[in-house]
Structures are given as structure tokens and as C-alpha cells.
């Protein structure tokens, strides 16, 4: 990670905007689990980043609102035994979260109407089905 974290084409987070914290991880690790700081916490201030323009920043803050604390997004990774792999996992998770958060909203659905032919076919099928059911009844006296 030389120049920063690439989120998508044109969006690169400078390394200086990423904050790292390391602590002891629970879980597997053998004897070294009590001595190595393999748990990683990656912090990124979404609300004041320079990597995103105004529109993208507003969209990211809105979509990540439930995960932000004072505008800062924190990701913890402790699934691997080594600190290096946990760092890579945290970076990948941050890039994925930001990619989804700044993605363009889906296109609006344009309402369509059924064609006249499809309406006609539907009505004919309904009539045919009704006639079949009517013929099942015993004849009326």
C-alpha cells in the first residue's frame, strides 16, 4: 500500500487519513496469543476526508450513518493469527464498505403498461379457465 487505499477508479484514500490501533486478539494463536498484538482496528474519518468530493462524502456519511461515531468509521479485524493478514483484511473490508457506500443509486424504475395483446390473452385464458370450471358442475334443472 504505497500511495494509499484504492477504493475504485478515481478514489484513493491517502495513507495519512487511516488510523491504526493494535491490541491482543482472542481466539487461536497458541502460546503467542498472549504476547502479540495481532488484533487490528482501522479508523477512517469519513466526514472530513479529502479523498471524496462533497457529493460522495455526503452519500457515504448518509449510508454509513449507523456505523459512524462522530463521523469516524472503525473496522476491527482479528480473524487471522498474524497482524499483517489482519491489516490486509481490515483494508479490504474498508474498501468494500466505501465502494458500496459511494456507489450511484440504482436507476428509477419506469412504470410500464401491459400491451393490448397481453391483456387480451389474459382475459381469454380467464374465460377458458372459467368455462372449464363451469362444465364441472352438475347440470342445473
Tab-separated table of N, CA and C in Angstrom:
chain	number	residue	atom	x	y	z
A	1	UNK	N	0.843	-1.181	0.000
A	1	UNK	CA	0.000	0.000	0.000
A	1	UNK	C	0.883	1.238	0.000
A	2	UNK	N	1.386	1.573	-1.151
A	2	UNK	CA	2.339	2.677	-1.253
A	2	UNK	C	1.650	4.034	-1.270
A	3	UNK	N	0.704	4.234	-2.196
A	3	UNK	CA	0.098	5.541	-2.359
A	3	UNK	C	-1.205	5.708	-1.612
A	4	UNK	N	-1.699	4.675	-0.996
A	4	UNK	CA	-2.963	4.744	-0.295
A	4	UNK	C	-3.841	3.566	-0.667
A	5	UNK	N	-5.060	3.619	-0.190
A	5	UNK	CA	-6.023	2.545	-0.425
A	5	UNK	C	-6.913	2.916	-1.598
A	6	UNK	N	-6.889	2.113	-2.653
A	6	UNK	CA	-7.720	2.357	-3.825
A	6	UNK	C	-9.097	1.760	-3.583
A	7	UNK	N	-10.107	2.624	-3.565
A	7	UNK	CA	-11.478	2.180	-3.354
A	7	UNK	C	-12.093	1.797	-4.688
A	8	UNK	N	-11.951	2.676	-5.668
A	8	UNK	CA	-12.373	2.432	-7.041
A	8	UNK	C	-11.600	3.404	-7.921
A	9	UNK	N	-11.825	3.353	-9.211
A	9	UNK	CA	-11.106	4.237	-10.124
A	9	UNK	C	-11.385	5.695	-9.756
A	10	UNK	N	-10.349	6.441	-9.506
A	10	UNK	CA	-10.500	7.855	-9.185
A	10	UNK	C	-10.673	8.154	-7.704
A	11	UNK	N	-10.812	7.140	-6.864
A	11	UNK	CA	-10.976	7.359	-5.421
A	11	UNK	C	-9.882	6.585	-4.684
A	12	UNK	N	-8.918	7.331	-4.159
A	12	UNK	CA	-7.817	6.733	-3.409
A	12	UNK	C	-7.725	7.440	-2.058
A	13	UNK	N	-7.735	6.655	-0.988
A	13	UNK	CA	-7.641	7.217	0.358
A	13	UNK	C	-6.160	7.326	0.720
A	14	UNK	N	-5.678	8.524	1.041
A	14	UNK	CA	-4.272	8.671	1.424
A	14	UNK	C	-3.978	7.897	2.709
A	15	UNK	N	-2.787	7.355	2.782
A	15	UNK	CA	-2.396	6.561	3.954
A	15	UNK	C	-2.431	7.393	5.231
A	16	UNK	N	-2.210	8.702	5.107
A	16	UNK	CA	-2.196	9.574	6.283
A	16	UNK	C	-3.578	9.693	6.925
A	17	UNK	N	-4.648	9.413	6.166
A	17	UNK	CA	-6.005	9.523	6.708
A	17	UNK	C	-6.472	8.250	7.406
A	18	UNK	N	-5.660	7.214	7.370
A	18	UNK	CA	-6.019	5.952	8.018
A	18	UNK	C	-5.354	5.882	9.385
A	19	UNK	N	-6.135	5.545	10.398
A	19	UNK	CA	-5.592	5.413	11.751
A	19	UNK	C	-5.580	3.947	12.169
A	20	UNK	N	-4.472	3.491	12.715
A	20	UNK	CA	-4.321	2.091	13.113
A	20	UNK	C	-4.178	1.972	14.618
A	21	UNK	N	-4.793	0.938	15.181
A	21	UNK	CA	-4.585	0.558	16.590
A	21	UNK	C	-4.434	-0.940	16.640
A	22	UNK	N	-3.542	-1.404	17.496
A	22	UNK	CA	-3.290	-2.830	17.609
A	22	UNK	C	-3.478	-3.264	19.053
A	23	UNK	N	-4.050	-4.454	19.230
A	23	UNK	CA	-4.248	-4.970	20.578
A	23	UNK	C	-4.187	-6.488	20.532
A	24	UNK	N	-4.242	-7.091	21.703
A	24	UNK	CA	-4.189	-8.544	21.768
A	24	UNK	C	-5.515	-9.120	21.308
A	25	UNK	N	-5.408	-10.177	20.542
A	25	UNK	CA	-6.592	-10.802	19.972
A	25	UNK	C	-6.982	-12.027	20.779
A	26	UNK	N	-8.273	-12.302	20.821
A	26	UNK	CA	-8.713	-13.548	21.434
A	26	UNK	C	-8.710	-14.626	20.356
A	27	UNK	N	-8.946	-15.843	20.753
A	27	UNK	CA	-9.040	-16.916	19.783
A	27	UNK	C	-7.731	-17.655	19.597
A	28	UNK	N	-7.588	-18.390	18.480
A	28	UNK	CA	-6.434	-19.262	18.286
A	28	UNK	C	-5.132	-18.481	18.151
A	29	UNK	N	-4.057	-19.118	18.485
A	29	UNK	CA	-2.752	-18.481	18.359
A	29	UNK	C	-1.690	-19.188	19.161
A	30	UNK	N	-2.089	-20.173	19.935
A	30	UNK	CA	-1.104	-20.925	20.700
A	30	UNK	C	-0.494	-20.085	21.793
A	31	UNK	N	0.779	-20.327	22.068
A	31	UNK	CA	1.450	-19.634	23.164
A	31	UNK	C	1.652	-18.156	22.879
A	32	UNK	N	1.698	-17.812	21.595
A	32	UNK	CA	1.983	-16.411	21.263
A	32	UNK	C	0.752	-15.515	21.369
A	33	UNK	N	-0.430	-16.104	21.633
A	33	UNK	CA	-1.648	-15.301	21.653
A	33	UNK	C	-1.621	-14.234	22.744
A	34	UNK	N	-0.903	-14.491	23.826
A	34	UNK	CA	-0.858	-13.542	24.934
A	34	UNK	C	0.251	-12.506	24.790
A	35	UNK	N	1.069	-12.638	23.769
A	35	UNK	CA	2.214	-11.732	23.653
A	35	UNK	C	2.172	-10.856	22.402
A	36	UNK	N	1.439	-11.260	21.373
A	36	UNK	CA	1.459	-10.468	20.139
A	36	UNK	C	0.181	-9.651	19.992
A	37	UNK	N	0.331	-8.465	19.473
A	37	UNK	CA	-0.807	-7.578	19.226
A	37	UNK	C	-1.300	-7.814	17.799
A	38	UNK	N	-2.080	-8.868	17.604
A	38	UNK	CA	-2.496	-9.214	16.242
A	38	UNK	C	-3.863	-8.651	15.870
A	39	UNK	N	-4.641	-8.172	16.827
A	39	UNK	CA	-5.941	-7.578	16.518
A	39	UNK	C	-5.712	-6.165	15.965
A	40	UNK	N	-6.451	-5.840	14.916
A	40	UNK	CA	-6.245	-4.569	14.226
A	40	UNK	C	-7.548	-3.774	14.238
A	41	UNK	N	-7.445	-2.484	14.542
A	41	UNK	CA	-8.576	-1.565	14.406
A	41	UNK	C	-8.159	-0.471	13.437
A	42	UNK	N	-8.915	-0.362	12.363
A	42	UNK	CA	-8.639	0.635	11.338
A	42	UNK	C	-9.700	1.724	11.433
A	43	UNK	N	-9.271	2.977	11.593
A	43	UNK	CA	-10.198	4.110	11.699
A	43	UNK	C	-10.029	5.021	10.495
A	44	UNK	N	-11.170	5.496	10.006
A	44	UNK	CA	-11.167	6.389	8.855
A	44	UNK	C	-12.240	7.449	9.067
A	45	UNK	N	-11.835	8.715	9.040
A	45	UNK	CA	-12.769	9.820	9.252
A	45	UNK	C	-13.471	10.148	7.937
A	46	UNK	N	-14.668	9.614	7.781
A	46	UNK	CA	-15.423	9.778	6.543
A	46	UNK	C	-15.902	11.221	6.378
A	47	UNK	N	-16.288	11.850	7.476
A	47	UNK	CA	-16.891	13.188	7.381
A	47	UNK	C	-15.908	14.285	7.004
A	48	UNK	N	-14.614	14.068	7.196
A	48	UNK	CA	-13.663	15.132	6.855
A	48	UNK	C	-12.544	14.654	5.941
A	49	UNK	N	-12.797	13.630	5.164
A	49	UNK	CA	-11.764	13.128	4.262
A	49	UNK	C	-11.611	14.021	3.036
A	50	UNK	N	-10.412	14.039	2.499
A	50	UNK	CA	-10.156	14.788	1.275
A	50	UNK	C	-10.202	13.872	0.055
A	51	UNK	N	-10.320	12.576	0.289
A	51	UNK	CA	-10.318	11.612	-0.815
A	51	UNK	C	-11.636	11.602	-1.577
A	52	UNK	N	-12.713	12.066	-0.942
A	52	UNK	CA	-14.029	12.055	-1.571
A	52	UNK	C	-14.499	13.485	-1.822
A	53	UNK	N	-15.162	13.693	-2.951
A	53	UNK	CA	-15.725	15.026	-3.187
A	53	UNK	C	-16.983	15.193	-2.334
A	54	UNK	N	-17.585	16.377	-2.371
A	54	UNK	CA	-18.730	16.680	-1.492
A	54	UNK	C	-19.878	15.699	-1.656
A	55	UNK	N	-20.226	15.406	-2.912
A	55	UNK	CA	-21.378	14.526	-3.169
A	55	UNK	C	-21.117	13.116	-2.652
A	56	UNK	N	-19.926	12.583	-2.942
A	56	UNK	CA	-19.594	11.229	-2.483
A	56	UNK	C	-19.500	11.172	-0.966
A	57	UNK	N	-18.930	12.216	-0.363
A	57	UNK	CA	-18.798	12.245	1.095
A	57	UNK	C	-20.179	12.262	1.758
A	58	UNK	N	-21.083	13.088	1.231
A	58	UNK	CA	-22.440	13.153	1.794
A	58	UNK	C	-23.153	11.815	1.643
A	59	UNK	N	-22.995	11.183	0.480
A	59	UNK	CA	-23.622	9.883	0.248
A	59	UNK	C	-23.064	8.834	1.199
A	60	UNK	N	-21.735	8.840	1.405
A	60	UNK	CA	-21.105	7.870	2.298
A	60	UNK	C	-21.540	8.090	3.744
A	61	UNK	N	-21.586	9.340	4.181
A	61	UNK	CA	-21.998	9.634	5.557
A	61	UNK	C	-23.443	9.200	5.775
A	62	UNK	N	-24.293	9.448	4.783
A	62	UNK	CA	-25.705	9.063	4.914
A	62	UNK	C	-25.871	7.551	4.981
A	63	UNK	N	-25.177	6.831	4.100
A	63	UNK	CA	-25.347	5.374	4.047
A	63	UNK	C	-24.647	4.641	5.178
A	64	UNK	N	-23.591	5.228	5.717
A	64	UNK	CA	-22.853	4.579	6.808
A	64	UNK	C	-23.207	5.166	8.172
A	65	UNK	N	-24.272	5.937	8.248
A	65	UNK	CA	-24.620	6.668	9.473
A	65	UNK	C	-24.698	5.752	10.692
A	66	UNK	N	-25.211	4.543	10.541
A	66	UNK	CA	-25.360	3.650	11.697
A	66	UNK	C	-24.018	3.124	12.189
A	67	UNK	N	-22.983	3.170	11.362
A	67	UNK	CA	-21.667	2.651	11.744
A	67	UNK	C	-20.690	3.741	12.165
A	68	UNK	N	-21.056	5.001	11.966
A	68	UNK	CA	-20.138	6.103	12.261
A	68	UNK	C	-20.288	6.570	13.702
A	69	UNK	N	-19.156	6.901	14.328
A	69	UNK	CA	-19.137	7.522	15.646
A	69	UNK	C	-18.388	8.833	15.477
A	70	UNK	N	-19.088	9.934	15.587
A	70	UNK	CA	-18.526	11.274	15.348
A	70	UNK	C	-17.889	11.379	13.966
A	71	UNK	N	-18.499	10.732	12.972
A	71	UNK	CA	-18.012	10.792	11.600
A	71	UNK	C	-16.869	9.852	11.292
A	72	UNK	N	-16.477	9.012	12.257
A	72	UNK	CA	-15.345	8.104	12.069
A	72	UNK	C	-15.850	6.676	11.940
A	73	UNK	N	-15.383	5.993	10.907
A	73	UNK	CA	-15.713	4.593	10.670
A	73	UNK	C	-14.575	3.742	11.216
A	74	UNK	N	-14.896	2.780	12.082
A	74	UNK	CA	-13.882	1.910	12.667
A	74	UNK	C	-14.167	0.474	12.278
A	75	UNK	N	-13.121	-0.210	11.810
A	75	UNK	CA	-13.239	-1.609	11.411
A	75	UNK	C	-12.230	-2.411	12.213
A	76	UNK	N	-12.701	-3.484	12.848
A	76	UNK	CA	-11.823	-4.357	13.629
A	76	UNK	C	-11.646	-5.672	12.886
A	77	UNK	N	-10.437	-6.192	12.881
A	77	UNK	CA	-10.148	-7.479	12.250
A	77	UNK	C	-9.270	-8.289	13.185
A	78	UNK	N	-9.727	-9.487	13.511
A	78	UNK	CA	-8.924	-10.360	14.369
A	78	UNK	C	-9.082	-11.816	13.970
A	79	UNK	N	-9.490	-12.058	12.718
A	79	UNK	CA	-9.743	-13.433	12.306
A	79	UNK	C	-8.481	-14.219	11.962
A	80	UNK	N	-7.374	-13.530	11.736
A	80	UNK	CA	-6.124	-14.215	11.405
A	80	UNK	C	-5.164	-14.156	12.591
A	81	UNK	N	-4.181	-15.027	12.566
A	81	UNK	CA	-3.205	-15.046	13.662
A	81	UNK	C	-2.164	-13.944	13.524
A	82	UNK	N	-1.881	-13.550	12.292
A	82	UNK	CA	-0.829	-12.542	12.115
A	82	UNK	C	-1.423	-11.152	11.961
A	83	UNK	N	-0.705	-10.186	12.483
A	83	UNK	CA	-1.138	-8.794	12.400
A	83	UNK	C	-1.208	-8.340	10.939
A	84	UNK	N	-0.252	-8.771	10.138
A	84	UNK	CA	-0.192	-8.359	8.739
A	84	UNK	C	-1.449	-8.780	7.991
A	85	UNK	N	-1.879	-10.046	8.181
A	85	UNK	CA	-3.083	-10.529	7.481
A	85	UNK	C	-4.336	-9.831	8.006
A	86	UNK	N	-4.353	-9.497	9.291
A	86	UNK	CA	-5.492	-8.753	9.836
A	86	UNK	C	-5.530	-7.334	9.268
A	87	UNK	N	-4.365	-6.747	9.046
A	87	UNK	CA	-4.311	-5.418	8.420
A	87	UNK	C	-4.877	-5.474	7.006
A	88	UNK	N	-4.473	-6.497	6.258
A	88	UNK	CA	-4.980	-6.655	4.893
A	88	UNK	C	-6.490	-6.874	4.891
A	89	UNK	N	-6.978	-7.672	5.842
A	89	UNK	CA	-8.425	-7.939	5.929
A	89	UNK	C	-9.187	-6.658	6.253
A	90	UNK	N	-8.661	-5.846	7.164
A	90	UNK	CA	-9.319	-4.590	7.534
A	90	UNK	C	-9.341	-3.628	6.348
A	91	UNK	N	-8.243	-3.537	5.611
A	91	UNK	CA	-8.198	-2.660	4.435
A	91	UNK	C	-9.195	-3.115	3.372
A	92	UNK	N	-9.258	-4.416	3.148
A	92	UNK	CA	-10.195	-4.942	2.150
A	92	UNK	C	-11.633	-4.654	2.565
A	93	UNK	N	-11.931	-4.805	3.859
A	93	UNK	CA	-13.286	-4.547	4.347
A	93	UNK	C	-13.646	-3.065	4.228
A	94	UNK	N	-12.680	-2.184	4.539
A	94	UNK	CA	-12.920	-0.748	4.418
A	94	UNK	C	-13.187	-0.372	2.963
A	95	UNK	N	-12.367	-0.888	2.054
A	95	UNK	CA	-12.554	-0.577	0.636
A	95	UNK	C	-13.916	-1.065	0.154
A	96	UNK	N	-14.313	-2.253	0.573
A	96	UNK	CA	-15.609	-2.806	0.164
A	96	UNK	C	-16.767	-1.964	0.708
A	97	UNK	N	-16.691	-1.594	1.992
A	97	UNK	CA	-17.743	-0.768	2.601
A	97	UNK	C	-17.872	0.573	1.893
A	98	UNK	N	-16.738	1.219	1.641
A	98	UNK	CA	-16.768	2.533	0.986
A	98	UNK	C	-17.247	2.422	-0.456
A	99	UNK	N	-16.855	1.353	-1.149
A	99	UNK	CA	-17.294	1.147	-2.525
A	99	UNK	C	-18.820	1.070	-2.584
A	100	UNK	N	-19.414	0.314	-1.649
A	100	UNK	CA	-20.868	0.207	-1.616
A	100	UNK	C	-21.524	1.529	-1.196
A	101	UNK	N	-20.878	2.240	-0.267
A	101	UNK	CA	-21.468	3.473	0.257
A	101	UNK	C	-21.471	4.610	-0.763
A	102	UNK	N	-20.470	4.652	-1.639
A	102	UNK	CA	-20.398	5.759	-2.599
A	102	UNK	C	-20.940	5.374	-3.969
A	103	UNK	N	-21.451	4.158	-4.099
A	103	UNK	CA	-21.992	3.723	-5.387
A	103	UNK	C	-23.202	4.587	-5.751
A	104	UNK	N	-23.381	4.780	-7.041
A	104	UNK	CA	-24.517	5.580	-7.514
A	104	UNK	C	-25.816	4.862	-7.162
A	105	UNK	N	-26.845	5.623	-6.841
A	105	UNK	CA	-28.121	4.977	-6.530
A	105	UNK	C	-28.669	4.260	-7.768
A	106	UNK	N	-29.460	3.214	-7.567
A	106	UNK	CA	-29.998	2.497	-8.726
A	106	UNK	C	-30.938	3.385	-9.535
A	107	UNK	N	-31.041	3.084	-10.815
A	107	UNK	CA	-31.926	3.868	-11.681
A	107	UNK	C	-33.367	3.727	-11.236
A	108	UNK	N	-34.127	4.789	-11.449
A	108	UNK	CA	-35.546	4.754	-11.134
A	108	UNK	C	-36.262	3.830	-12.113
A	109	UNK	N	-37.186	3.044	-11.613
A	109	UNK	CA	-37.950	2.157	-12.474
A	109	UNK	C	-38.980	2.981	-13.223
A	110	UNK	N	-39.009	2.782	-14.527
A	110	UNK	CA	-40.006	3.470	-15.336
A	110	UNK	C	-41.236	2.589	-15.410
A	111	UNK	N	-42.375	3.053	-14.917
A	111	UNK	CA	-43.569	2.205	-14.951
A	111	UNK	C	-43.977	1.893	-16.390
A	112	UNK	N	-44.335	0.660	-16.627
A	112	UNK	CA	-44.778	0.256	-17.955
A	112	UNK	C	-46.206	-0.259	-17.873
A	113	UNK	N	-46.881	-0.287	-19.002
A	113	UNK	CA	-48.239	-0.814	-19.047
A	113	UNK	C	-48.233	-2.083	-19.875
A	114	UNK	N	-49.103	-3.028	-19.525
A	114	UNK	CA	-49.169	-4.248	-20.337
A	114	UNK	C	-49.688	-3.924	-21.735
A	115	UNK	N	-49.210	-4.683	-22.707
A	115	UNK	CA	-49.657	-4.439	-24.086
A	115	UNK	C	-51.108	-4.896	-24.248
A	116	UNK	N	-51.752	-4.384	-25.282
A	116	UNK	CA	-53.147	-4.759	-25.535
A	116	UNK	C	-53.264	-6.253	-25.804
A	117	UNK	N	-52.282	-6.791	-26.497
A	117	UNK	CA	-52.299	-8.221	-26.814
A	117	UNK	C	-52.190	-9.064	-25.544
A	118	UNK	N	-51.323	-8.652	-24.611
A	118	UNK	CA	-51.176	-9.428	-23.380
A	118	UNK	C	-52.448	-9.349	-22.537
A	119	UNK	N	-53.117	-8.197	-22.542
A	119	UNK	CA	-54.386	-8.064	-21.816
A	119	UNK	C	-55.429	-8.992	-22.442
A	120	UNK	N	-55.504	-8.993	-23.793
A	120	UNK	CA	-56.464	-9.847	-24.495
A	120	UNK	C	-56.212	-11.323	-24.178
A	121	UNK	N	-54.954	-11.748	-24.239
A	121	UNK	CA	-54.612	-13.155	-23.936
A	121	UNK	C	-54.997	-13.514	-22.512
A	122	UNK	N	-54.746	-12.610	-21.576
A	122	UNK	CA	-55.082	-12.871	-20.178
A	122	UNK	C	-56.587	-13.077	-20.004
A	123	UNK	N	-57.356	-12.205	-20.602
A	123	UNK	CA	-58.819	-12.307	-20.497
A	123	UNK	C	-59.308	-13.616	-21.125
A	124	UNK	N	-58.761	-13.975	-22.312
A	124	UNK	CA	-59.153	-15.232	-22.963
A	124	UNK	C	-58.829	-16.439	-22.084
A	125	UNK	N	-57.654	-16.421	-21.474
A	125	UNK	CA	-57.269	-17.528	-20.585
A	125	UNK	C	-58.214	-17.623	-19.397
A	126	UNK	N	-58.573	-16.470	-18.844
A	126	UNK	CA	-59.500	-16.464	-17.704
A	126	UNK	C	-60.863	-17.018	-18.113
A	127	UNK	N	-61.329	-16.632	-19.294
A	127	UNK	CA	-62.628	-17.125	-19.765
A	127	UNK	C	-62.580	-18.635	-19.996
A	128	UNK	N	-61.485	-19.095	-20.603
A	128	UNK	CA	-61.319	-20.523	-20.868
A	128	UNK	C	-61.304	-21.312	-19.566
A	129	UNK	N	-60.580	-20.804	-18.574
A	129	UNK	CA	-60.499	-21.468	-17.276
A	129	UNK	C	-61.874	-21.470	-16.585
A	130	UNK	N	-62.581	-20.369	-16.644
A	130	UNK	CA	-63.920	-20.280	-16.065
A	130	UNK	C	-64.891	-21.261	-16.715
A	131	UNK	N	-64.791	-21.381	-18.050
A	131	UNK	CA	-65.664	-22.314	-18.780
A	131	UNK	C	-65.370	-23.753	-18.359
A	132	UNK	N	-64.085	-24.086	-18.192
A	132	UNK	CA	-63.710	-25.430	-17.746
A	132	UNK	C	-64.322	-25.726	-16.388
A	133	UNK	N	-64.243	-24.772	-15.487
A	133	UNK	CA	-64.795	-24.977	-14.136
A	133	UNK	C	-66.322	-25.044	-14.187
A	134	UNK	N	-66.958	-24.257	-15.065
A	134	UNK	CA	-68.413	-24.268	-15.156
A	134	UNK	C	-68.916	-25.624	-15.641
A	135	UNK	N	-68.157	-26.238	-16.564
A	135	UNK	CA	-68.573	-27.535	-17.115
A	135	UNK	C	-68.435	-28.665	-16.086
A	136	UNK	N	-67.668	-28.467	-15.023
A	136	UNK	CA	-67.508	-29.490	-13.986
A	136	UNK	C	-68.762	-29.599	-13.121
A	137	UNK	N	-69.526	-28.523	-13.009
A	137	UNK	CA	-70.720	-28.522	-12.165
A	137	UNK	C	-71.794	-29.408	-12.788
A	138	UNK	N	-72.626	-30.024	-11.934
A	138	UNK	CA	-73.738	-30.806	-12.490
A	138	UNK	C	-74.748	-29.875	-13.183
A	139	UNK	N	-75.451	-30.383	-14.180
A	139	UNK	CA	-76.402	-29.516	-14.898
A	139	UNK	C	-77.517	-29.037	-13.983
A	140	UNK	N	-77.922	-27.815	-14.153
A	140	UNK	CA	-78.958	-27.230	-13.323
A	140	UNK	C	-80.330	-27.624	-13.892
A	141	UNK	N	-81.307	-27.970	-13.049
A	141	UNK	CA	-82.649	-28.355	-13.502
A	141	UNK	C	-83.555	-27.185	-13.666
